Amino acid sequence: MTEADVACYRESGYLSPVDIMSPTVAEQLFLQFEEAEKRFPEALNAISRTNTHLTFMCIDAIAHNEVILDTVENLIGSDFYLRESVIFAKPPESEGFVSWHQDAIYMGLTPHDFVNVWCALTESSDETGCLRVIPGSHLGSLREHEDTFAEKNMLTRGHQIGGVDQKLARNILLKPGQASFHHPKMIHGSLPNRSPNRRIGVAFWYVAAHVQQTVGERFILPMRGRRPDAEFTVLNRPERDMSDESVAQQAMVRQNYENIMYRGTDRSRRY
Ligand SMILES: O=C(O)CCC(=O)C(=O)O
C-alpha cells in the first residue's frame, strides 16, 4: 500500500479494489463457506448473518487476513480491534437492495476512526448488485436517515438518506479475493442482483482502540496493538465451526448490537 493509496482514501473515502488473497485461495474459502452453509443452513441465512466470524472458521480466516490488517493499520493506525461482521448475500435474480446510508449513524462510536472492509466471496459487478459509493461524501457530517423497514431493504431499520444524486455514484467492482475499504461516513448502498449468480460479500468493521463506544457494551476481538482504555470484553476466536461456546458468545454479541441498532425505535426485525 502506497502513500498515494492512503491519500486517495482520505480524499474520496474509499479504497478499491485491494487484492487480499489469490483467486485460488478465494475459491477454496468459498468452497468452505458453501460446505458450512450445507452443514448449518440455519446459522448462515439472511437472518443469522451477523458476527459469523465468531462461529465459522472460514469467516474467521478472512477477518485475520494479513493484507486486510496491514491496510487497516495504514488507514486508522496500529491499535485496533474487530467489532462486528455482516454477511450481505443476494440470491440470483433477487429484489434485495441496500438504501443509501452511512454506517456510523447507529453504531454509537465516536470519533469516526473505524473502517468497513467489504470482502467479495463471489463476483460483485453492476449486474450482481455491487456496492455503490458517493466519493467524498465522508467529508460531510452525518446525514438524517429515515427508517423505512422496507421488506426488501437489507439494512436492519431499512434506514435511508434522501436526495442522493445517483449520478455521483461509483460502482465498486470486485472479484473473489478482492476487498474494498470505506470510511464510516461514506454514503453507500447497492441495487438488486439481476444476474443468475449469487452475490456474497462479508463486511467487517475494524475500530481504532481510542474510539469511544457511547451506547451499549463494547466487545472486542483484539487484532493489533493496544486495547481500549475504557471497559471492554474480549471475545475468543472459534476453534471449530459452531461449537457451543462460540454460539453462546455470538448470541451475546448479537443481542448487544440489536440493542444498539434498534435504540429509539419500537420496531425491530429478526436481524
Ligand atoms: O453488500 C451490500 O450491498 C451493502 C453493504 C453495506 O451496506 C455495508 O457493508 O455497510
PDB file of C-alpha atoms and ligand atoms in Angstrom:
ATOM      1  CA  MET A   1       0.000   0.000   0.000  1.00  0.00           C
ATOM      2  CA  THR A   2       1.383   3.400  -1.001  1.00  0.00           C
ATOM      3  CA  GLU A   3       1.073   6.887   0.463  1.00  0.00           C
ATOM      4  CA  ALA A   4      -0.986   7.740  -2.611  1.00  0.00           C
ATOM      5  CA  ASP A   5      -3.458   4.994  -1.661  1.00  0.00           C
ATOM      6  CA  VAL A   6      -3.833   6.459   1.832  1.00  0.00           C
ATOM      7  CA  ALA A   7      -4.243   9.967   0.357  1.00  0.00           C
ATOM      8  CA  CYS A   8      -6.860   8.626  -2.029  1.00  0.00           C
ATOM      9  CA  TYR A   9      -8.794   7.060   0.891  1.00  0.00           C
ATOM     10  CA  ARG A  10      -8.646  10.318   2.885  1.00  0.00           C
ATOM     11  CA  GLU A  11      -9.901  12.305  -0.113  1.00  0.00           C
ATOM     12  CA  SER A  12     -12.515  10.010  -1.634  1.00  0.00           C
ATOM     13  CA  GLY A  13     -13.472   7.945   1.458  1.00  0.00           C
ATOM     14  CA  TYR A  14     -12.749   4.560  -0.069  1.00  0.00           C
ATOM     15  CA  LEU A  15     -10.056   2.339  -1.499  1.00  0.00           C
ATOM     16  CA  SER A  16     -10.830  -0.369  -4.045  1.00  0.00           C
ATOM     17  CA  PRO A  17     -10.069  -2.924  -5.319  1.00  0.00           C
ATOM     18  CA  VAL A  18      -7.451  -4.373  -2.979  1.00  0.00           C
ATOM     19  CA  ASP A  19      -6.187  -7.913  -3.667  1.00  0.00           C
ATOM     20  CA  ILE A  20      -6.351  -9.628  -0.290  1.00  0.00           C
ATOM     21  CA  MET A  21      -5.758 -13.216  -1.421  1.00  0.00           C
ATOM     22  CA  SER A  22      -5.081 -15.195  -4.592  1.00  0.00           C
ATOM     23  CA  PRO A  23      -8.016 -16.384  -6.723  1.00  0.00           C
ATOM     24  CA  THR A  24      -7.133 -19.980  -5.748  1.00  0.00           C
ATOM     25  CA  VAL A  25      -7.295 -19.261  -2.013  1.00  0.00           C
ATOM     26  CA  ALA A  26     -10.517 -17.279  -2.545  1.00  0.00           C
ATOM     27  CA  GLU A  27     -12.029 -20.249  -4.356  1.00  0.00           C
ATOM     28  CA  GLN A  28     -11.053 -22.629  -1.547  1.00  0.00           C
ATOM     29  CA  LEU A  29     -12.574 -20.274   1.025  1.00  0.00           C
ATOM     30  CA  PHE A  30     -15.791 -20.052  -0.931  1.00  0.00           C
ATOM     31  CA  LEU A  31     -15.982 -23.861  -1.108  1.00  0.00           C
ATOM     32  CA  GLN A  32     -15.536 -23.966   2.687  1.00  0.00           C
ATOM     33  CA  PHE A  33     -18.287 -21.362   3.010  1.00  0.00           C
ATOM     34  CA  GLU A  34     -20.684 -23.386   0.842  1.00  0.00           C
ATOM     35  CA  GLU A  35     -19.837 -26.522   2.814  1.00  0.00           C
ATOM     36  CA  ALA A  36     -20.588 -24.651   6.070  1.00  0.00           C
ATOM     37  CA  GLU A  37     -23.902 -23.443   4.609  1.00  0.00           C
ATOM     38  CA  LYS A  38     -24.856 -27.035   3.800  1.00  0.00           C
ATOM     39  CA  ARG A  39     -23.960 -28.272   7.288  1.00  0.00           C
ATOM     40  CA  PHE A  40     -25.500 -25.348   9.199  1.00  0.00           C
ATOM     41  CA  PRO A  41     -28.145 -23.728   6.937  1.00  0.00           C
ATOM     42  CA  GLU A  42     -29.896 -22.057   9.873  1.00  0.00           C
ATOM     43  CA  ALA A  43     -26.684 -20.401  11.011  1.00  0.00           C
ATOM     44  CA  LEU A  44     -25.755 -18.729   7.707  1.00  0.00           C
ATOM     45  CA  ASN A  45     -29.001 -17.389   6.288  1.00  0.00           C
ATOM     46  CA  ALA A  46     -30.403 -13.883   5.766  1.00  0.00           C
ATOM     47  CA  ILE A  47     -31.354 -13.662   9.444  1.00  0.00           C
ATOM     48  CA  SER A  48     -28.312 -15.337  11.005  1.00  0.00           C
ATOM     49  CA  ARG A  49     -25.865 -13.224   9.067  1.00  0.00           C
ATOM     50  CA  THR A  50     -24.155 -11.222  11.777  1.00  0.00           C
ATOM     51  CA  ASN A  51     -20.906 -11.984  13.568  1.00  0.00           C
ATOM     52  CA  THR A  52     -20.333 -15.346  11.916  1.00  0.00           C
ATOM     53  CA  HIS A  53     -16.583 -14.706  12.289  1.00  0.00           C
ATOM     54  CA  LEU A  54     -17.162 -15.851  15.884  1.00  0.00           C
ATOM     55  CA  THR A  55     -18.663 -19.193  14.834  1.00  0.00           C
ATOM     56  CA  PHE A  56     -17.186 -20.167  11.447  1.00  0.00           C
ATOM     57  CA  MET A  57     -13.531 -20.872  10.686  1.00  0.00           C
ATOM     58  CA  CYS A  58     -13.740 -19.642   7.060  1.00  0.00           C
ATOM     59  CA  ILE A  59     -15.074 -16.211   8.114  1.00  0.00           C
ATOM     60  CA  ASP A  60     -12.541 -16.033  10.970  1.00  0.00           C
ATOM     61  CA  ALA A  61      -9.783 -16.688   8.391  1.00  0.00           C
ATOM     62  CA  ILE A  62     -10.881 -13.667   6.322  1.00  0.00           C
ATOM     63  CA  ALA A  63     -11.134 -11.492   9.450  1.00  0.00           C
ATOM     64  CA  HIS A  64      -7.456 -12.245  10.179  1.00  0.00           C
ATOM     65  CA  ASN A  65      -6.180 -11.832   6.610  1.00  0.00           C
ATOM     66  CA  GLU A  66      -2.821 -10.064   6.845  1.00  0.00           C
ATOM     67  CA  VAL A  67      -3.367  -7.817   3.811  1.00  0.00           C
ATOM     68  CA  ILE A  68      -6.597  -6.572   5.352  1.00  0.00           C
ATOM     69  CA  LEU A  69      -4.887  -5.927   8.692  1.00  0.00           C
ATOM     70  CA  ASP A  70      -1.924  -4.118   7.086  1.00  0.00           C
ATOM     71  CA  THR A  71      -4.297  -1.932   5.084  1.00  0.00           C
ATOM     72  CA  VAL A  72      -6.481  -1.165   8.114  1.00  0.00           C
ATOM     73  CA  GLU A  73      -3.329  -0.229  10.050  1.00  0.00           C
ATOM     74  CA  ASN A  74      -2.379   2.246   7.332  1.00  0.00           C
ATOM     75  CA  LEU A  75      -5.835   3.808   7.445  1.00  0.00           C
ATOM     76  CA  ILE A  76      -6.672   4.024  11.174  1.00  0.00           C
ATOM     77  CA  GLY A  77      -3.376   3.401  12.971  1.00  0.00           C
ATOM     78  CA  SER A  78      -1.684   0.446  14.634  1.00  0.00           C
ATOM     79  CA  ASP A  79      -4.058  -0.117  17.603  1.00  0.00           C
ATOM     80  CA  PHE A  80      -7.350  -1.643  16.550  1.00  0.00           C
ATOM     81  CA  TYR A  81      -9.835  -4.468  17.120  1.00  0.00           C
ATOM     82  CA  LEU A  82     -12.604  -6.138  15.150  1.00  0.00           C
ATOM     83  CA  ARG A  83     -16.062  -5.061  16.307  1.00  0.00           C
ATOM     84  CA  GLU A  84     -18.501  -6.949  14.104  1.00  0.00           C
ATOM     85  CA  SER A  85     -19.182  -8.577  10.747  1.00  0.00           C
ATOM     86  CA  VAL A  86     -22.216  -8.949   8.498  1.00  0.00           C
ATOM     87  CA  ILE A  87     -22.692 -11.266   5.502  1.00  0.00           C
ATOM     88  CA  PHE A  88     -24.526  -9.463   2.692  1.00  0.00           C
ATOM     89  CA  ALA A  89     -25.819 -12.247   0.442  1.00  0.00           C
ATOM     90  CA  LYS A  90     -28.036 -11.612  -2.576  1.00  0.00           C
ATOM     91  CA  PRO A  91     -29.543 -14.721  -4.181  1.00  0.00           C
ATOM     92  CA  PRO A  92     -29.645 -14.897  -8.013  1.00  0.00           C
ATOM     93  CA  GLU A  93     -32.247 -12.597  -9.556  1.00  0.00           C
ATOM     94  CA  SER A  94     -33.469 -11.271  -6.227  1.00  0.00           C
ATOM     95  CA  GLU A  95     -35.014  -7.992  -5.124  1.00  0.00           C
ATOM     96  CA  GLY A  96     -32.916  -7.270  -2.020  1.00  0.00           C
ATOM     97  CA  PHE A  97     -31.188  -3.898  -2.039  1.00  0.00           C
ATOM     98  CA  VAL A  98     -29.342  -1.595   0.342  1.00  0.00           C
ATOM     99  CA  SER A  99     -30.549   2.007   0.585  1.00  0.00           C
ATOM    100  CA  TRP A 100     -28.148   4.973   0.727  1.00  0.00           C
ATOM    101  CA  HIS A 101     -26.802   5.186   4.257  1.00  0.00           C
ATOM    102  CA  GLN A 102     -23.767   5.904   6.427  1.00  0.00           C
ATOM    103  CA  ASP A 103     -22.503   3.067   8.630  1.00  0.00           C
ATOM    104  CA  ALA A 104     -21.707   5.388  11.539  1.00  0.00           C
ATOM    105  CA  ILE A 105     -25.304   6.503  12.017  1.00  0.00           C
ATOM    106  CA  TYR A 106     -26.424   3.877  14.559  1.00  0.00           C
ATOM    107  CA  MET A 107     -23.182   2.296  15.765  1.00  0.00           C
ATOM    108  CA  GLY A 108     -22.651   4.592  18.762  1.00  0.00           C
ATOM    109  CA  LEU A 109     -18.943   5.043  18.047  1.00  0.00           C
ATOM    110  CA  THR A 110     -17.054   8.317  18.278  1.00  0.00           C
ATOM    111  CA  PRO A 111     -14.803   9.637  16.781  1.00  0.00           C
ATOM    112  CA  HIS A 112     -15.254   8.005  13.393  1.00  0.00           C
ATOM    113  CA  ASP A 113     -11.875   6.298  13.305  1.00  0.00           C
ATOM    114  CA  PHE A 114     -13.040   2.966  12.027  1.00  0.00           C
ATOM    115  CA  VAL A 115     -13.295   1.317   8.646  1.00  0.00           C
ATOM    116  CA  ASN A 116     -15.615  -1.053   6.789  1.00  0.00           C
ATOM    117  CA  VAL A 117     -13.806  -3.778   4.851  1.00  0.00           C
ATOM    118  CA  TRP A 118     -16.131  -5.411   2.330  1.00  0.00           C
ATOM    119  CA  CYS A 119     -14.729  -8.735   1.050  1.00  0.00           C
ATOM    120  CA  ALA A 120     -16.114 -10.356  -2.072  1.00  0.00           C
ATOM    121  CA  LEU A 121     -16.763 -14.096  -1.867  1.00  0.00           C
ATOM    122  CA  THR A 122     -18.326 -14.057  -5.352  1.00  0.00           C
ATOM    123  CA  GLU A 123     -18.100 -11.579  -8.211  1.00  0.00           C
ATOM    124  CA  SER A 124     -19.526  -8.194  -7.317  1.00  0.00           C
ATOM    125  CA  SER A 125     -20.468  -6.335 -10.505  1.00  0.00           C
ATOM    126  CA  ASP A 126     -23.047  -3.930 -11.946  1.00  0.00           C
ATOM    127  CA  GLU A 127     -25.216  -6.931 -12.777  1.00  0.00           C
ATOM    128  CA  THR A 128     -24.926  -8.747  -9.443  1.00  0.00           C
ATOM    129  CA  GLY A 129     -25.693  -5.595  -7.417  1.00  0.00           C
ATOM    130  CA  CYS A 130     -22.287  -4.406  -6.253  1.00  0.00           C
ATOM    131  CA  LEU A 131     -21.638  -1.853  -3.525  1.00  0.00           C
ATOM    132  CA  ARG A 132     -22.025   1.762  -4.734  1.00  0.00           C
ATOM    133  CA  VAL A 133     -20.423   4.752  -3.081  1.00  0.00           C
ATOM    134  CA  ILE A 134     -20.657   8.536  -3.303  1.00  0.00           C
ATOM    135  CA  PRO A 135     -16.995   9.610  -3.369  1.00  0.00           C
ATOM    136  CA  GLY A 136     -16.161  12.437  -0.960  1.00  0.00           C
ATOM    137  CA  SER A 137     -19.424  12.088   0.974  1.00  0.00           C
ATOM    138  CA  HIS A 138     -17.486  11.054   4.128  1.00  0.00           C
ATOM    139  CA  LEU A 139     -16.178  14.639   4.408  1.00  0.00           C
ATOM    140  CA  GLY A 140     -19.625  15.995   5.291  1.00  0.00           C
ATOM    141  CA  SER A 141     -21.495  15.447   8.544  1.00  0.00           C
ATOM    142  CA  LEU A 142     -23.736  12.541   9.482  1.00  0.00           C
ATOM    143  CA  ARG A 143     -26.934  12.919   7.483  1.00  0.00           C
ATOM    144  CA  GLU A 144     -30.509  12.448   8.595  1.00  0.00           C
ATOM    145  CA  HIS A 145     -31.758   8.877   7.968  1.00  0.00           C
ATOM    146  CA  GLU A 146     -35.388   7.867   7.615  1.00  0.00           C
ATOM    147  CA  ASP A 147     -36.336   4.392   8.915  1.00  0.00           C
ATOM    148  CA  THR A 148     -38.433   2.602   6.291  1.00  0.00           C
ATOM    149  CA  PHE A 149     -38.293  -1.027   7.496  1.00  0.00           C
ATOM    150  CA  ALA A 150     -38.998  -1.799   3.807  1.00  0.00           C
ATOM    151  CA  GLU A 151     -39.260  -5.544   3.248  1.00  0.00           C
ATOM    152  CA  LYS A 152     -36.628  -5.831   0.525  1.00  0.00           C
ATOM    153  CA  ASN A 153     -34.225  -3.443   2.202  1.00  0.00           C
ATOM    154  CA  MET A 154     -31.333  -5.467   3.635  1.00  0.00           C
ATOM    155  CA  LEU A 155     -30.481  -2.936   6.352  1.00  0.00           C
ATOM    156  CA  THR A 156     -31.712  -3.514   9.907  1.00  0.00           C
ATOM    157  CA  ARG A 157     -34.019  -0.475  10.046  1.00  0.00           C
ATOM    158  CA  GLY A 158     -34.239  -0.062   6.286  1.00  0.00           C
ATOM    159  CA  HIS A 159     -32.791   3.362   7.013  1.00  0.00           C
ATOM    160  CA  GLN A 160     -32.110   5.708   4.134  1.00  0.00           C
ATOM    161  CA  ILE A 161     -30.769   9.127   3.218  1.00  0.00           C
ATOM    162  CA  GLY A 162     -32.993  11.043   0.805  1.00  0.00           C
ATOM    163  CA  GLY A 163     -31.954  13.264  -2.095  1.00  0.00           C
ATOM    164  CA  VAL A 164     -28.707  11.472  -3.011  1.00  0.00           C
ATOM    165  CA  ASP A 165     -27.588  12.361  -6.535  1.00  0.00           C
ATOM    166  CA  GLN A 166     -27.299   8.965  -8.298  1.00  0.00           C
ATOM    167  CA  LYS A 167     -25.121  10.482 -10.984  1.00  0.00           C
ATOM    168  CA  LEU A 168     -22.308  10.845  -8.454  1.00  0.00           C
ATOM    169  CA  ALA A 169     -22.292   7.112  -7.593  1.00  0.00           C
ATOM    170  CA  ARG A 170     -19.306   4.874  -8.349  1.00  0.00           C
ATOM    171  CA  ASN A 171     -19.720   1.129  -8.589  1.00  0.00           C
ATOM    172  CA  ILE A 172     -17.254  -0.959  -6.589  1.00  0.00           C
ATOM    173  CA  LEU A 173     -16.366  -3.866  -8.863  1.00  0.00           C
ATOM    174  CA  LEU A 174     -14.727  -6.780  -7.072  1.00  0.00           C
ATOM    175  CA  LYS A 175     -13.649 -10.292  -7.931  1.00  0.00           C
ATOM    176  CA  PRO A 176     -13.481 -13.065  -5.312  1.00  0.00           C
ATOM    177  CA  GLY A 177     -10.334 -12.455  -3.257  1.00  0.00           C
ATOM    178  CA  GLN A 178     -10.629  -8.665  -3.517  1.00  0.00           C
ATOM    179  CA  ALA A 179     -11.947  -6.186  -0.955  1.00  0.00           C
ATOM    180  CA  SER A 180     -12.923  -2.546  -0.693  1.00  0.00           C
ATOM    181  CA  PHE A 181     -12.319  -0.299   2.320  1.00  0.00           C
ATOM    182  CA  HIS A 182     -14.665   2.553   3.140  1.00  0.00           C
ATOM    183  CA  HIS A 183     -14.993   5.299   5.741  1.00  0.00           C
ATOM    184  CA  PRO A 184     -17.919   5.057   8.238  1.00  0.00           C
ATOM    185  CA  LYS A 185     -19.391   8.354   6.987  1.00  0.00           C
ATOM    186  CA  MET A 186     -19.230   7.308   3.335  1.00  0.00           C
ATOM    187  CA  ILE A 187     -22.706   7.328   1.765  1.00  0.00           C
ATOM    188  CA  HIS A 188     -23.189   3.944   0.107  1.00  0.00           C
ATOM    189  CA  GLY A 189     -25.818   1.404  -0.932  1.00  0.00           C
ATOM    190  CA  SER A 190     -26.488  -1.237  -3.571  1.00  0.00           C
ATOM    191  CA  LEU A 191     -29.070  -2.333  -6.151  1.00  0.00           C
ATOM    192  CA  PRO A 192     -30.733  -5.760  -6.578  1.00  0.00           C
ATOM    193  CA  ASN A 193     -28.931  -8.741  -8.087  1.00  0.00           C
ATOM    194  CA  ARG A 194     -30.150  -9.101 -11.690  1.00  0.00           C
ATOM    195  CA  SER A 195     -27.783 -11.942 -12.552  1.00  0.00           C
ATOM    196  CA  PRO A 196     -28.234 -15.739 -12.436  1.00  0.00           C
ATOM    197  CA  ASN A 197     -25.421 -15.961  -9.852  1.00  0.00           C
ATOM    198  CA  ARG A 198     -25.181 -15.385  -6.112  1.00  0.00           C
ATOM    199  CA  ARG A 199     -23.585 -12.154  -4.889  1.00  0.00           C
ATOM    200  CA  ILE A 200     -21.995 -12.618  -1.491  1.00  0.00           C
ATOM    201  CA  GLY A 201     -19.787 -10.269   0.475  1.00  0.00           C
ATOM    202  CA  VAL A 202     -18.734 -10.087   4.108  1.00  0.00           C
ATOM    203  CA  ALA A 203     -18.335  -6.677   5.744  1.00  0.00           C
ATOM    204  CA  PHE A 204     -16.015  -6.329   8.747  1.00  0.00           C
ATOM    205  CA  TRP A 205     -15.748  -3.244  10.950  1.00  0.00           C
ATOM    206  CA  TYR A 206     -12.293  -2.615  12.424  1.00  0.00           C
ATOM    207  CA  VAL A 207     -12.181   0.079  15.100  1.00  0.00           C
ATOM    208  CA  ALA A 208      -9.255   2.109  16.493  1.00  0.00           C
ATOM    209  CA  ALA A 209      -8.617   1.477  20.214  1.00  0.00           C
ATOM    210  CA  HIS A 210      -9.198   5.135  21.185  1.00  0.00           C
ATOM    211  CA  VAL A 211     -12.762   5.238  19.765  1.00  0.00           C
ATOM    212  CA  GLN A 212     -15.497   5.520  22.438  1.00  0.00           C
ATOM    213  CA  GLN A 213     -18.492   3.183  22.455  1.00  0.00           C
ATOM    214  CA  THR A 214     -21.159   5.643  23.601  1.00  0.00           C
ATOM    215  CA  VAL A 215     -24.111   3.224  23.730  1.00  0.00           C
ATOM    216  CA  GLY A 216     -24.272  -0.478  24.519  1.00  0.00           C
ATOM    217  CA  GLU A 217     -21.383  -2.662  25.556  1.00  0.00           C
ATOM    218  CA  ARG A 218     -18.004  -2.972  23.909  1.00  0.00           C
ATOM    219  CA  PHE A 219     -16.988  -6.441  22.737  1.00  0.00           C
ATOM    220  CA  ILE A 220     -13.629  -6.700  21.055  1.00  0.00           C
ATOM    221  CA  LEU A 221     -11.770  -9.290  19.077  1.00  0.00           C
ATOM    222  CA  PRO A 222      -8.203  -7.984  19.509  1.00  0.00           C
ATOM    223  CA  MET A 223      -6.347  -7.518  16.236  1.00  0.00           C
ATOM    224  CA  ARG A 224      -3.266  -5.314  16.585  1.00  0.00           C
ATOM    225  CA  GLY A 225      -1.590  -3.041  19.123  1.00  0.00           C
ATOM    226  CA  ARG A 226      -3.011  -1.840  22.414  1.00  0.00           C
ATOM    227  CA  ARG A 227      -6.533  -2.420  23.656  1.00  0.00           C
ATOM    228  CA  PRO A 228      -9.106   0.289  24.524  1.00  0.00           C
ATOM    229  CA  ASP A 229      -8.639   2.181  27.819  1.00  0.00           C
ATOM    230  CA  ALA A 230     -12.334   2.042  28.692  1.00  0.00           C
ATOM    231  CA  GLU A 231     -14.207  -1.090  29.758  1.00  0.00           C
ATOM    232  CA  PHE A 232     -14.479  -3.945  27.268  1.00  0.00           C
ATOM    233  CA  THR A 233     -14.999  -7.704  26.992  1.00  0.00           C
ATOM    234  CA  VAL A 234     -12.529  -9.755  24.976  1.00  0.00           C
ATOM    235  CA  LEU A 235     -14.034 -12.337  22.627  1.00  0.00           C
ATOM    236  CA  ASN A 236     -12.489 -15.653  21.606  1.00  0.00           C
ATOM    237  CA  ARG A 237     -11.815 -16.915  18.093  1.00  0.00           C
ATOM    238  CA  PRO A 238     -13.640 -20.115  17.071  1.00  0.00           C
ATOM    239  CA  GLU A 239     -11.678 -23.369  17.292  1.00  0.00           C
ATOM    240  CA  ARG A 240     -14.144 -25.193  15.056  1.00  0.00           C
ATOM    241  CA  ASP A 241     -17.436 -24.389  13.330  1.00  0.00           C
ATOM    242  CA  MET A 242     -20.415 -23.786  15.598  1.00  0.00           C
ATOM    243  CA  SER A 243     -19.048 -25.026  18.917  1.00  0.00           C
ATOM    244  CA  ASP A 244     -21.469 -24.496  21.822  1.00  0.00           C
ATOM    245  CA  GLU A 245     -19.158 -21.878  23.382  1.00  0.00           C
ATOM    246  CA  SER A 246     -18.833 -19.915  20.142  1.00  0.00           C
ATOM    247  CA  VAL A 247     -22.596 -19.951  19.526  1.00  0.00           C
ATOM    248  CA  ALA A 248     -23.264 -18.675  23.060  1.00  0.00           C
ATOM    249  CA  GLN A 249     -20.686 -15.922  22.614  1.00  0.00           C
ATOM    250  CA  GLN A 250     -22.187 -14.917  19.260  1.00  0.00           C
ATOM    251  CA  ALA A 251     -25.694 -14.750  20.789  1.00  0.00           C
ATOM    252  CA  MET A 252     -24.453 -12.357  23.469  1.00  0.00           C
ATOM    253  CA  VAL A 253     -22.747 -10.138  20.893  1.00  0.00           C
ATOM    254  CA  ARG A 254     -25.792 -10.142  18.607  1.00  0.00           C
ATOM    255  CA  GLN A 255     -28.085  -9.095  21.454  1.00  0.00           C
ATOM    256  CA  ASN A 256     -25.779  -6.193  22.262  1.00  0.00           C
ATOM    257  CA  TYR A 257     -25.741  -4.939  18.657  1.00  0.00           C
ATOM    258  CA  GLU A 258     -29.511  -5.334  18.355  1.00  0.00           C
ATOM    259  CA  ASN A 259     -29.871  -3.145  21.460  1.00  0.00           C
ATOM    260  CA  ILE A 260     -27.602  -0.566  19.838  1.00  0.00           C
ATOM    261  CA  MET A 261     -29.054  -0.685  16.314  1.00  0.00           C
ATOM    262  CA  TYR A 262     -32.721  -0.568  17.321  1.00  0.00           C
ATOM    263  CA  ARG A 263     -32.481   2.053  20.038  1.00  0.00           C
ATOM    264  CA  GLY A 264     -35.051   4.831  19.734  1.00  0.00           C
ATOM    265  CA  THR A 265     -37.485   2.755  17.677  1.00  0.00           C
ATOM    266  CA  ASP A 266     -40.197   0.408  18.901  1.00  0.00           C
ATOM    267  CA  ARG A 267     -39.935  -1.623  15.714  1.00  0.00           C
ATOM    268  CA  SER A 268     -37.345  -4.273  15.056  1.00  0.00           C
ATOM    269  CA  ARG A 269     -36.633  -7.146  12.715  1.00  0.00           C
ATOM    270  CA  ARG A 270     -35.099 -10.503  13.316  1.00  0.00           C
ATOM    271  CA  TYR A 271     -31.663  -9.339  12.240  1.00  0.00           C
TER     272      TYR A 271
HETATM  273  O1  LIG B   1     -23.446  -5.546   0.485  1.00  0.00           O
HETATM  274  C1  LIG B   1     -24.087  -4.546   0.185  1.00  0.00           C
HETATM  275  O2  LIG B   1     -24.695  -4.477  -0.869  1.00  0.00           O
HETATM  276  C2  LIG B   1     -24.125  -3.354   1.101  1.00  0.00           C
HETATM  277  C3  LIG B   1     -23.137  -3.467   2.207  1.00  0.00           C
HETATM  278  C4  LIG B   1     -23.178  -2.341   3.185  1.00  0.00           C
HETATM  279  O3  LIG B   1     -24.042  -1.519   3.193  1.00  0.00           O
HETATM  280  C5  LIG B   1     -22.120  -2.260   4.156  1.00  0.00           C
HETATM  281  O4  LIG B   1     -21.182  -3.061   4.134  1.00  0.00           O
HETATM  282  O5  LIG B   1     -22.194  -1.341   5.010  1.00  0.00           O
END
